[in-house]
Short mmCIF file of C-alpha atoms and ligand atoms in Angstrom, two decimals:
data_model
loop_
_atom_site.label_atom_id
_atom_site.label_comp_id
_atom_site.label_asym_id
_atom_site.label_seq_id
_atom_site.Cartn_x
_atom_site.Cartn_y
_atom_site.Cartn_z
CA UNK A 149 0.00 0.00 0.00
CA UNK A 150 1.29 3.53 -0.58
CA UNK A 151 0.29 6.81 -0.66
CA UNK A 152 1.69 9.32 -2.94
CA UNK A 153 2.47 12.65 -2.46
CA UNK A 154 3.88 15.03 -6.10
CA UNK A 155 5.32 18.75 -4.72
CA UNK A 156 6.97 18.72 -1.79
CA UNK A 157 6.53 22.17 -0.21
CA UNK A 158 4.94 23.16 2.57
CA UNK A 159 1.21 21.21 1.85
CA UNK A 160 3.10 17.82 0.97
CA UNK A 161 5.45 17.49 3.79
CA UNK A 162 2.57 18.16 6.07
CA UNK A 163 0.51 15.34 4.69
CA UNK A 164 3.13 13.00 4.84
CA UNK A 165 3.76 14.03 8.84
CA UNK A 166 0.19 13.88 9.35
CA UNK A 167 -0.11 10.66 7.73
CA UNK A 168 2.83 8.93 10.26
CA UNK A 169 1.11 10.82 13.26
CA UNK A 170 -2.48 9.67 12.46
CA UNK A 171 -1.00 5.61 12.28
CA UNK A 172 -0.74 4.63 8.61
CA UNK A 173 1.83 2.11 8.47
CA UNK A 174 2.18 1.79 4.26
CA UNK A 175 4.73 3.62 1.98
CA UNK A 176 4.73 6.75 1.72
CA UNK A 177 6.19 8.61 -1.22
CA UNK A 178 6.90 12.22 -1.80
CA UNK A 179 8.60 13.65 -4.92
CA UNK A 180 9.44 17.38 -5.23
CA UNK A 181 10.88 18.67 -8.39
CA UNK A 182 13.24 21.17 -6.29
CA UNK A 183 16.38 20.00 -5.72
CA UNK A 184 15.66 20.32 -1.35
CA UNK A 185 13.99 19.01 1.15
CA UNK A 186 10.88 20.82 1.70
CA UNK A 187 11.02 24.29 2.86
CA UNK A 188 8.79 27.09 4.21
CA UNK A 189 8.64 30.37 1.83
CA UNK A 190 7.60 33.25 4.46
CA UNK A 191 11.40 33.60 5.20
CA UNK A 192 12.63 33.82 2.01
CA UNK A 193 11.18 37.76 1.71
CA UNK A 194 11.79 38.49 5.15
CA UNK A 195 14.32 37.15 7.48
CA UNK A 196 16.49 35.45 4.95
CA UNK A 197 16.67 38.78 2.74
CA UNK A 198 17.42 40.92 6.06
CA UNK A 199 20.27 38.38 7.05
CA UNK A 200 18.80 37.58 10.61
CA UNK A 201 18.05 33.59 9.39
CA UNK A 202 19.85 31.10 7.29
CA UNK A 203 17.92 29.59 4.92
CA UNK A 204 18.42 25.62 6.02
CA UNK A 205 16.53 27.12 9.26
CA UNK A 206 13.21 27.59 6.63
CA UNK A 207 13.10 23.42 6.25
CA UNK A 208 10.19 21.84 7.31
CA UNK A 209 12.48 18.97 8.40
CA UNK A 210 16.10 18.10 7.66
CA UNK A 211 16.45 14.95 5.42
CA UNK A 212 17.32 12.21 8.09
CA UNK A 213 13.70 12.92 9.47
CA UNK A 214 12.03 11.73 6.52
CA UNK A 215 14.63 8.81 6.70
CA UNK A 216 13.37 8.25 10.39
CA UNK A 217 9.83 8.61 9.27
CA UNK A 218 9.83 5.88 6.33
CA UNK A 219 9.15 8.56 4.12
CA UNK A 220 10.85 7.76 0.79
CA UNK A 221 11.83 11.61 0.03
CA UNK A 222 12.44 11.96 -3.90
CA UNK A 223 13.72 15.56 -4.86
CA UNK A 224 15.14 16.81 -7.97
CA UNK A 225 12.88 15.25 -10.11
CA UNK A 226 9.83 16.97 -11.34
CA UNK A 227 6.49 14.25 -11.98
CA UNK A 228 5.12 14.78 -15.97
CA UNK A 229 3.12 11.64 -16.48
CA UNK A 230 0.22 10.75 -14.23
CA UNK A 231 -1.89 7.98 -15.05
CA UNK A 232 -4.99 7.86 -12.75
CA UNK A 233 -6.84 5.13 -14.88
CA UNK A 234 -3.72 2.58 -13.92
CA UNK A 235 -2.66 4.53 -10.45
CA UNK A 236 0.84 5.15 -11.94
CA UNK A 237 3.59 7.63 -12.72
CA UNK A 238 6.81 7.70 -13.13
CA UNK A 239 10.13 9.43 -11.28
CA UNK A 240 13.48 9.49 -13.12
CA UNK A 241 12.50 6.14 -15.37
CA UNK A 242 10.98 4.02 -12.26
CA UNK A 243 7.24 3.63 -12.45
CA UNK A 244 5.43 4.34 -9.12
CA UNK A 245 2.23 2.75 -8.11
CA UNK A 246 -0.18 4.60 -5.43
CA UNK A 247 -3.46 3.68 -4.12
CA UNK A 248 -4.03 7.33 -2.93
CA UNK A 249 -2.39 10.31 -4.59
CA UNK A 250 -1.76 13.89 -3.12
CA UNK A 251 -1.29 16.56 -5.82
CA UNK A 252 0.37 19.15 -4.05
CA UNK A 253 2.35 21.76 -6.47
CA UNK A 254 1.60 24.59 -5.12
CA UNK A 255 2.15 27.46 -7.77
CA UNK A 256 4.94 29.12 -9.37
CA UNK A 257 5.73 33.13 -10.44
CA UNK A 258 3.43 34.79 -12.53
CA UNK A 259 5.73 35.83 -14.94
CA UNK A 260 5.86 39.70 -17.35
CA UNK A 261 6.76 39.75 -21.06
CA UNK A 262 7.72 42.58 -21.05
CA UNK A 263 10.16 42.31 -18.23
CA UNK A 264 11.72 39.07 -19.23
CA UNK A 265 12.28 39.76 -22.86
CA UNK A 266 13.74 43.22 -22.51
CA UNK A 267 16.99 42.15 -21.49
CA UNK A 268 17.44 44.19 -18.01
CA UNK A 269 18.60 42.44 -14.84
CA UNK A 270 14.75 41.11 -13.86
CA UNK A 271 14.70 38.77 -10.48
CA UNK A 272 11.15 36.63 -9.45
CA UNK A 273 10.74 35.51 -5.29
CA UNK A 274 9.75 32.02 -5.20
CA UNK A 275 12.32 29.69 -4.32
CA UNK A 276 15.44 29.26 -2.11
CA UNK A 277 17.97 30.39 -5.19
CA UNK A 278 16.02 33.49 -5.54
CA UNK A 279 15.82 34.61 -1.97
CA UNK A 280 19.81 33.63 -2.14
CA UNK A 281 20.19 35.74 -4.75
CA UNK A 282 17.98 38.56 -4.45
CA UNK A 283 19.65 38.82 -0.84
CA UNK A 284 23.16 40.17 -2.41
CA UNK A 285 21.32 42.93 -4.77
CA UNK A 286 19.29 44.77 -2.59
CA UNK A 287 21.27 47.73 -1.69
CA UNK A 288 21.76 49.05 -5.31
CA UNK A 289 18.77 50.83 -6.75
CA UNK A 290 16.00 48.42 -6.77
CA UNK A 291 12.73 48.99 -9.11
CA UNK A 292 9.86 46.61 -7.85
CA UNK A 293 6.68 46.16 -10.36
CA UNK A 294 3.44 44.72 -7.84
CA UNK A 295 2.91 46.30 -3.93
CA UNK A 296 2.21 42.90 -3.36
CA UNK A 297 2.99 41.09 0.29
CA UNK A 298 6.26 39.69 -1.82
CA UNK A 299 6.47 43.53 -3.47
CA UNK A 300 6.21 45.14 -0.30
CA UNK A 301 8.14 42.87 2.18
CA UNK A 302 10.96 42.85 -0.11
CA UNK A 303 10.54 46.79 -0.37
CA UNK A 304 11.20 46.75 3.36
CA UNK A 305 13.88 44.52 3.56
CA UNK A 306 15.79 46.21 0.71
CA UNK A 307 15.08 49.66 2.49
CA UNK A 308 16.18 48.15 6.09
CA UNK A 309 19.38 46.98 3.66
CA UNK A 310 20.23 50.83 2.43
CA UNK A 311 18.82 50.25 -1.11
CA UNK A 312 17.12 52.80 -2.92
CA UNK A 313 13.20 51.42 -3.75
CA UNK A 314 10.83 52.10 -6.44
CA UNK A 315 7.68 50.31 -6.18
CA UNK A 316 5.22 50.61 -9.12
CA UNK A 317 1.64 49.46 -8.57
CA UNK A 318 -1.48 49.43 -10.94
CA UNK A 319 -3.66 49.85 -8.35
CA UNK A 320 -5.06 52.94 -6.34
CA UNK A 321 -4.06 51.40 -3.35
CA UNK A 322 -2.01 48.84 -2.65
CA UNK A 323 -3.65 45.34 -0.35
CA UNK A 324 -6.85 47.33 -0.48
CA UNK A 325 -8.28 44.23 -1.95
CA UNK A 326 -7.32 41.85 1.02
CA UNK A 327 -7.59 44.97 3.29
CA UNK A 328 -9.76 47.69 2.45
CA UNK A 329 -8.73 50.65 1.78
CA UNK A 330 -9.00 52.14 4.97
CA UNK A 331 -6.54 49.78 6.86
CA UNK A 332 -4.48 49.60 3.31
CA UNK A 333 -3.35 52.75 3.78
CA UNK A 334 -1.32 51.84 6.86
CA UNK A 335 0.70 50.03 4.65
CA UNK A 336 0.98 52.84 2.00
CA UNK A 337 2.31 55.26 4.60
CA UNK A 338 4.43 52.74 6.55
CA UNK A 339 6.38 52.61 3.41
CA UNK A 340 6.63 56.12 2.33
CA UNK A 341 7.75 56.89 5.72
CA UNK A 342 10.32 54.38 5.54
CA UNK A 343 11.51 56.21 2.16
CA UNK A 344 10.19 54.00 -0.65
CA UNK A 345 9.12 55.65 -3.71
CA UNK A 346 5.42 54.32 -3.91
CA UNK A 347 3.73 54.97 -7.69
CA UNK A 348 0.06 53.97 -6.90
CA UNK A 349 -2.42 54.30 -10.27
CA UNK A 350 1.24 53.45 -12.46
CA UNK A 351 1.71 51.40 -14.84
CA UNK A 352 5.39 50.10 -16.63
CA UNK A 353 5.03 51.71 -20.74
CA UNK A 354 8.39 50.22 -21.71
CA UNK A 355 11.71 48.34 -20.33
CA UNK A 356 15.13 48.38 -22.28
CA UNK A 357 18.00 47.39 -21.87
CA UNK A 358 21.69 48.23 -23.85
CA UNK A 359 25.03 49.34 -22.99
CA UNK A 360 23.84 52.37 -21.49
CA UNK A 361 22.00 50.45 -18.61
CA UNK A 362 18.83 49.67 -17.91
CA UNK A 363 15.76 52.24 -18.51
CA UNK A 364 12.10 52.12 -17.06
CA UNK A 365 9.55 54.40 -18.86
CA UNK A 366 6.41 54.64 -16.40
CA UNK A 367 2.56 55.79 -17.23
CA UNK A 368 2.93 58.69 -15.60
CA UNK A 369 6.10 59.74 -17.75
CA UNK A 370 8.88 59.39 -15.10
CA UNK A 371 11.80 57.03 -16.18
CA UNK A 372 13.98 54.90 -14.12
CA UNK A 373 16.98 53.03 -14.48
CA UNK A 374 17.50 50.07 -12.12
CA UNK A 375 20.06 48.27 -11.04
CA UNK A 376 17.69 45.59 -10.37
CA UNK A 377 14.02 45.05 -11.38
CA UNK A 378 11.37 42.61 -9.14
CA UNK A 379 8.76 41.68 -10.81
CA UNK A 380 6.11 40.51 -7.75
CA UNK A 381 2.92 39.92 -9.79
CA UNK A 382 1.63 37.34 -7.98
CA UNK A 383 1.36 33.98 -8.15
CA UNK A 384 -0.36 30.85 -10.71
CA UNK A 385 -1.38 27.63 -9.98
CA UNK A 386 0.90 24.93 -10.71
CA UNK A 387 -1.83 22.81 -12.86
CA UNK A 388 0.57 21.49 -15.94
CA UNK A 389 0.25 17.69 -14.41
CA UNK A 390 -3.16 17.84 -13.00
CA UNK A 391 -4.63 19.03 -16.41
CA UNK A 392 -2.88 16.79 -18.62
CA UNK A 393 -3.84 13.50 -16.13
CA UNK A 394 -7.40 15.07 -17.15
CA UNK A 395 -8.49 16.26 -13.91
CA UNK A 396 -11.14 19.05 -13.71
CA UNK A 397 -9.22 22.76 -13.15
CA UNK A 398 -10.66 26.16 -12.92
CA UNK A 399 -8.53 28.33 -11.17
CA UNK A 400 -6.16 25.37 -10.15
CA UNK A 401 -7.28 21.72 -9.15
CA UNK A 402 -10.54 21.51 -8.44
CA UNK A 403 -11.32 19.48 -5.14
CA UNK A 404 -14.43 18.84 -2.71
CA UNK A 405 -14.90 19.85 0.82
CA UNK A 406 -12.54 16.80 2.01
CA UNK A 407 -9.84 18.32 -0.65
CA UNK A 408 -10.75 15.39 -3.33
CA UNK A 409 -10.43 16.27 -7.23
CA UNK A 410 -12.58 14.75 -10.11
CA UNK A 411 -10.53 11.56 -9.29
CA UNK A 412 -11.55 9.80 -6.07
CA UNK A 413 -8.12 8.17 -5.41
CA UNK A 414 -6.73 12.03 -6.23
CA UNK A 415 -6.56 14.62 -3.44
CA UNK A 416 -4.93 18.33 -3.51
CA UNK A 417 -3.41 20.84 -1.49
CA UNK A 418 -2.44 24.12 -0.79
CA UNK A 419 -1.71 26.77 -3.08
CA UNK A 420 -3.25 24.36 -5.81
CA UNK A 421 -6.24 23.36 -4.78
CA UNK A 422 -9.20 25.92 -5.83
CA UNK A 423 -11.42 24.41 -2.72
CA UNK A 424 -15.09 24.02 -2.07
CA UNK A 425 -15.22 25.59 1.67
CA UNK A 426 -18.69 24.87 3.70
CA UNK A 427 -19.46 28.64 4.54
CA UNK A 428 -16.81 30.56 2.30
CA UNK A 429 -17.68 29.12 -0.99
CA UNK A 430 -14.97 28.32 -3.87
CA UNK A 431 -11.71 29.64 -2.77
CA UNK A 432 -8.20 29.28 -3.80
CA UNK A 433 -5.69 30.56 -0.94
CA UNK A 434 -2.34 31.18 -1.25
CA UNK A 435 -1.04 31.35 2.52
CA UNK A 436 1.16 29.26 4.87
CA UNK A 437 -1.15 28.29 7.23
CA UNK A 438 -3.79 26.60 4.48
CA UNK A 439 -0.59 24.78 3.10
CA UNK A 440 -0.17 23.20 6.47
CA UNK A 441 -3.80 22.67 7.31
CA UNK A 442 -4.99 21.51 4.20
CA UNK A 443 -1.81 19.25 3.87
CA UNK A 444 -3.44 17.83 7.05
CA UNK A 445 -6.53 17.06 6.30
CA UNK A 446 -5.75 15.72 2.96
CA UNK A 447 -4.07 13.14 4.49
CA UNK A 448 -7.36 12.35 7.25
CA UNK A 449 -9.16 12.44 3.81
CA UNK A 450 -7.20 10.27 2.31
CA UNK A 451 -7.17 7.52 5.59
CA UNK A 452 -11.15 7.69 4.95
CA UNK A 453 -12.17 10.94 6.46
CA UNK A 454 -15.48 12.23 5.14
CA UNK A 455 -15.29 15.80 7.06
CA UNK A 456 -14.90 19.17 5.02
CA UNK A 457 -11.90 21.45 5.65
CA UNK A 458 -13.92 24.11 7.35
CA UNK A 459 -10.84 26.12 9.15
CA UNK A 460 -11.02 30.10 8.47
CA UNK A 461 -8.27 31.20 5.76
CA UNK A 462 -4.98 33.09 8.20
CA UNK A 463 -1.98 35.05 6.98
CA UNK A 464 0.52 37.51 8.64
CA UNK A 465 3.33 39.78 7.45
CA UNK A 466 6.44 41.81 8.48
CA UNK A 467 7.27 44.97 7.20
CA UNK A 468 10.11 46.95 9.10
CA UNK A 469 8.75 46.70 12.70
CA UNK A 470 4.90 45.65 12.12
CA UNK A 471 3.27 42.60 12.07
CA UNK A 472 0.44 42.21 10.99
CA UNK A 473 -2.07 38.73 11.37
CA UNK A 474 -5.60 38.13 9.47
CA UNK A 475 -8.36 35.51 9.97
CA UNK A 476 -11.44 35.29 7.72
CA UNK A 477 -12.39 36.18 4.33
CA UNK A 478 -14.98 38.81 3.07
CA UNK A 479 -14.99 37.41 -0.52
CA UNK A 480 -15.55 39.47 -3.43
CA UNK A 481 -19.05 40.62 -1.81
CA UNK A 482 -16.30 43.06 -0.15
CA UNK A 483 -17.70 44.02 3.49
CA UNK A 484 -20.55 46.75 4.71
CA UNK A 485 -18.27 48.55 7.11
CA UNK A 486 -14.86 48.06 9.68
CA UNK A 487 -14.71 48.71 13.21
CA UNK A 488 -11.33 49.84 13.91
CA UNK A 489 -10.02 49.42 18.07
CA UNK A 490 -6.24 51.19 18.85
CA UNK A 491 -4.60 53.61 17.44
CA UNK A 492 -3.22 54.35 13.55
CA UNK A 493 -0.84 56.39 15.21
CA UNK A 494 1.33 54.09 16.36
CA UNK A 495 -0.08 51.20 14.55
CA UNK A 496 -0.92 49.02 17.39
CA UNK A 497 -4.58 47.83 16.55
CA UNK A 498 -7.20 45.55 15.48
CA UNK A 499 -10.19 45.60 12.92
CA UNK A 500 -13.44 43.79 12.62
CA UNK A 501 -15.18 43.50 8.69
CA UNK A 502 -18.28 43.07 9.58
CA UNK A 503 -20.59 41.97 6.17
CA UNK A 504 -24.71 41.80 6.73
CA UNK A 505 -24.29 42.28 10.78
CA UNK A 506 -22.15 39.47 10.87
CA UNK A 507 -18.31 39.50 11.59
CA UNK A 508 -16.52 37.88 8.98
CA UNK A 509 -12.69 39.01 9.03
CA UNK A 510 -10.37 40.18 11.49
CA UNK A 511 -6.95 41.43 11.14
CA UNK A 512 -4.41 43.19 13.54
CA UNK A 513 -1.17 45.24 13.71
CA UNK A 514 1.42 45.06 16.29
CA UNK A 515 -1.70 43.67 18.83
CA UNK A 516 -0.12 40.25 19.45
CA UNK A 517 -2.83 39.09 21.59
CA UNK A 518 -5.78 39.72 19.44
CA UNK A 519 -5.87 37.13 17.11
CA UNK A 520 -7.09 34.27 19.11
CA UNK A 521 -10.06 36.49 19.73
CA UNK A 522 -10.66 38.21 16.17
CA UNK A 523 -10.56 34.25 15.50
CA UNK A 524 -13.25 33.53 18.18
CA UNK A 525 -15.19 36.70 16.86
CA UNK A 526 -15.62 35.37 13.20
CA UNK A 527 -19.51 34.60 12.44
CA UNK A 528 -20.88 36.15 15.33
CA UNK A 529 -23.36 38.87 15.02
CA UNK A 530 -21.88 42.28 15.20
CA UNK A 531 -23.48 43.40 18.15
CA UNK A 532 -23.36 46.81 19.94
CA UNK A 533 -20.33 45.38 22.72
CA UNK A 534 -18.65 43.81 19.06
CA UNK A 535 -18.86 47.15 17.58
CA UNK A 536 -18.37 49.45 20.59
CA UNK A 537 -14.59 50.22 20.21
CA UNK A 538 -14.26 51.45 23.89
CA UNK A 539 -14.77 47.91 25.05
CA UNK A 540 -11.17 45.56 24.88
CA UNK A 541 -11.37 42.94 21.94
CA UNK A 542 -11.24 40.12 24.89
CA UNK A 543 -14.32 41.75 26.25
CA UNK A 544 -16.25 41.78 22.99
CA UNK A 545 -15.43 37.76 22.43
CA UNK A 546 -17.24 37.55 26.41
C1 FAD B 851 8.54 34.68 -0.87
C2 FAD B 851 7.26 34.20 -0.27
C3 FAD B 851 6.84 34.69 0.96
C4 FAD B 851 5.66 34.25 1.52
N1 FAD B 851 5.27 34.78 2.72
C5 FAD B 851 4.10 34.39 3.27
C6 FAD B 851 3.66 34.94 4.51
O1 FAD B 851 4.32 35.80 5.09
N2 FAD B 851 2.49 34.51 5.03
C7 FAD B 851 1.74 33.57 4.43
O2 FAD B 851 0.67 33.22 4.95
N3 FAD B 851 2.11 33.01 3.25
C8 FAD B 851 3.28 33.41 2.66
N4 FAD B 851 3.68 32.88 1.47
C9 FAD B 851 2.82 31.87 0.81
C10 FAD B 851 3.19 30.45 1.26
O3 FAD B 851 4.57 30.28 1.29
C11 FAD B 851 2.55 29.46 0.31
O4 FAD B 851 1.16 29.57 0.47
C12 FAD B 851 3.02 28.03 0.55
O5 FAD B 851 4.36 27.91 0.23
C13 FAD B 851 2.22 27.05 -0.29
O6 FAD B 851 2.72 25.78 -0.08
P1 FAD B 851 2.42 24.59 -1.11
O7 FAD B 851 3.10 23.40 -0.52
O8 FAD B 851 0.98 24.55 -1.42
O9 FAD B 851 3.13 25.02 -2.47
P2 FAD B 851 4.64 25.33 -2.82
O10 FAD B 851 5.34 25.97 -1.68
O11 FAD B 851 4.61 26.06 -4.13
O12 FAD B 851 5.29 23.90 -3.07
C14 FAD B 851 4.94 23.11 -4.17
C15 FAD B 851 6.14 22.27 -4.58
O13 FAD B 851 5.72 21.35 -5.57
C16 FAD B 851 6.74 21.26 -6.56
N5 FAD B 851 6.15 20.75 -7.80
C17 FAD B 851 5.30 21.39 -8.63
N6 FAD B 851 4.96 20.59 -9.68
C18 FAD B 851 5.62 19.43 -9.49
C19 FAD B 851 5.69 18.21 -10.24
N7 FAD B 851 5.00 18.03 -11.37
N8 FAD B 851 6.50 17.21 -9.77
C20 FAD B 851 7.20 17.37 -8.61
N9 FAD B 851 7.15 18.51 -7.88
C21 FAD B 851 6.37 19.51 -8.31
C22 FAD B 851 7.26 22.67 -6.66
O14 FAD B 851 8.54 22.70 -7.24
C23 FAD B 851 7.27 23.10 -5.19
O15 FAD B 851 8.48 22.77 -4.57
C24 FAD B 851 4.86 33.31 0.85
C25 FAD B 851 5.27 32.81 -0.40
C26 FAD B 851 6.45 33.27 -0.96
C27 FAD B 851 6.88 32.76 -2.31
#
C-alpha cells in the first residue's frame, strides 16, 4: 500500500507528517521537483533577505527525518506523467504505483513579457535560489513592479538593507483588496515613511535594456533606471500535471470539501487546490497556514475521512517593525463597514469586517494578543459590545 504525495513544499510534507502521526503504516512517497527538502517560503522575503536567518533554518524537516519517518523523500525530479486510470507515474525512469495520490504543487511566479524579454537584470521571489540571490542585490537601486505582500516585504527589507526602492503598482491602493482601503493605507504610509518611492495608479510603458544600462519608462512619464528590477505579480497555480492526467481545473485543481479532485483516489493541497469551503464558498488561498492545514486534512481524507476542511483562511506579514495577522475572508461581496479598536498612530490595533451584521474578518497590527479572539469573533453577530470600540477585543469575544 502507498500513498503518494507530487510537490513537496509546505502542503506535501505536512501530509506526509500527518499521515505517520495519524497511524498509517504503508509507503509513503513524496517527490518534489526542487532540488531540497521541503522548505517554508515566508522567510525567504523576510528574514532570509534581512540576514537575521539562514535559509536551512526555513526546512520543514532536515532529510534524516524523513529517513526516520519511512518517508521515501524523492527531490530533484519533477512528476510529468500521471496515469490515474492505472494509479501510476513515473520518477526518473521508475514507475510508481499509489493507491491514494496527493497533488500538491503549489504554484509558481506569474511571470511579465515585457520584463523578461527586454533584457534588463529582472529577479522573481519564489524559491530558495532566488531569496539567495535577491539577498546580495538589494542595496543598489532596486525597481519593484506589484505592492504585493512579496512587493512590499521585499521593499522593506531592501530599504532596512540601504537600497534605494521604487515600487510601481497598478492599483489605487495597494492590499486594499485583502484589506480595504481604509486599513491599506497603513501600509501605504508605513512605506513612504520608511523612504520608498510608492507609484500607486502606475503602470510600466516600456523596459530596455543596452550598454547604457537599464531604462524604465512609467505611465505617468517618469523614467527609471535600475540596477535591479522585481517583478512581484503574484502567483499561478501549478496545474501542468493535473490538467494533462485530465483532472477538472478552474482556477487550479478543483477538489471537494474533504480536498478530493474529479478523481476519487486524487486529493490536492495548498496553493493548488481551488477548494469548495462549507461557509466561504470556492476559494483558492495562497497562505502558509492553508498549506499546512490543508496538507493535514488531505491526508485524514485520504485515511477515509469524510469531514470538510472548514478552518477560516490566516496570513501575517512583516514589514520593518509591524506585524500584521488576518483571519477570515470577506470574498468578493467586499464588506458593509470596519470597526477599527487602537490607534493608527502608532499602529498598534485591530479591525473587525463586519458583512450583513455578521463579523466575517479580522486582522491586527502590532496587537499580538488579538488574534485568538478576532478568531473567536468570526460569524458572530456584530453586536453593539462587538462594535463598541471602547470595550477591549477580549471583552467583545465575552
Ligand atoms: C517569498 C514568499 C513569501 C511568503 N510569505 C508568506 C507569509 O508571510 N504569510 C503567508 O501566509 N504566506 C506566505 N507565502 C505563501 C506560502 O509560502 C505558500 O502559500 C506556501 O508555500 C504554499 O505551499 P504549497 O506546498 O501549497 O506550495 P509550494 O510551496 O509552491 O510547493 C509546491 C512544490 O511542488 C513542486 N512541484 C510542482 N509541480 C511538481 C511536479 N510536477 N513534480 C514534482 N514537484 C512539483 C514545486 O517545485 C514546489 O516545490 C509566501 C510565499 C512566498 C513565495
Amino acid at each position: 500500500m502507498n500513498i503518494a504525495i507530487i510537490g513537496a513544499g509546505l502542503a506535501g510534507a505536512s501530509a506526509a507528517e500527518e499521515l505517520r502521526r495519524l497511524g498509517w503504516d504503508g509507503d509513503i512517497t513524496l517527490v518534489g521537483a526542487e532540488s531540497h527538502p521541503p522548505y517554508e517560503r515566508p522567510p525567504l522575503s523576510k528574514d532570509v533577505l534581512l540576514g537575521s536567518a539562514v535559509i536551512d533554518s526555513a526546512q520543514v524537516h532536515d532529510r534524516a527525518w524523513y529517513d526516520e519517518q519511512r518517508i521515501e523523500l524523492i527531490t530533484g525530479s519533477r512528476v510529468t506523467d500521471l496515469d490515474p486510470a492505472a494509479r501510476q507515474f513515473s520518477v526518473d525512469g521508475r514507475q510508481i504505483s499509489y493507491d491514494d495520490l496527493l497533488l500538491a504543487t503549489g504554484a509558481t511566479s506569474r511571470h511579465l513579457p515585457m520584463a523578461d524579454e527586454s533584457g534588463a537584470p529582472v529577479a522573481y521571489l519564489r524559491t530558495r535560489e532566488e531569496a539567495e540571490a535577491l539577498k546580495d542585490r538589494l542595496t543598489g537601486d532596486l525597481l519593484i513592479i506589484g505592492a504585493g505582500w512579496i512587493g512590499l516585504e521585499v521593499a522593506s527589507a531592501a530599504r532596512q538593507a540601504g537600497g534605494t526602492v521604487t515600487v510601481v503598482e497598478n492599483a489605487h491602493t495597494p492590499l486594499a483588496g485583502p484589506l480595504g482601503e481604509e486599513l491599506a493605507l497603513v501600509f501605504v504610509d508605513l512605506h513612504r515613511e520608511h523612504g520608498v518611492d510608492l507609484r500607486t495608479d502606475t503602470s510600466i510603458t516600456s523596459i530596455e535594456h543596452g550598454e547604457g544600462g537599464t531604462h524604465v519608462v512609467l505611465s505617468d512619464g517618469d523614467d527609471r533606471g535600475p540596477d535591479l528590477i522585481l517583478v512581484a505579480i503574484g502567483a499561478q497555480p501549478e496545474v501542468t500535471l493535473a490538467a494533462d492526467a485530465g483532472l477538472t481545473i478552474d482556477h487550479g485543481i478543483l477538489v471537494d470539501g474533504r480536498l478530493c479532485t474529479s478523481d476519487p483516489h486524487i486529493f490536492a493541497a495548498g496553493d493548488v487546490a481551488n477548494h469548495d469551503h462549507p461557509s466561504l464558498g470556492r476559494l483558492r488561498v495562497e497562505h502558509w497556514d492553508t498549506a499546512i492545514h490543508q496538507g493535514r486534512h488531505a491526508a485524514r481524507s485520504m485515511l477515509g475521512g469524510q469531514d470538510p476542511y472548514d478552518r477560516q483562511p490566516y496570513f501575517f506579514t512583516d514589514q520593518y517593525d509591524l506585524g500584521m495577522e488576518y483571519v477570515g475572508h470577506f470574498g468578493p461581496g467586499g464588506y458593509d463597514e470596519v470597526i477599527v479598536r487602537g490607534d493608527r498612530e502608532t499602529r498598534v490595533l485591530n479591525a473587525l469586517y463586519i458583512k450583513d451584521g455578521r463579523v466575517v474578518a479580522g486582522m491586527h497590527t502590532n496587537d499580538w494578543d488579538a488574534t485568538d479572539h478576532l478568531r473567536a469573533l468570526i460569524g458572530r453577530q456584530a453586536t453593539d459590545v462587538v462594535r463598541d470600540t471602547k470595550i477591549s477585543l477580549a471583552d467583545a469575544v465575552g
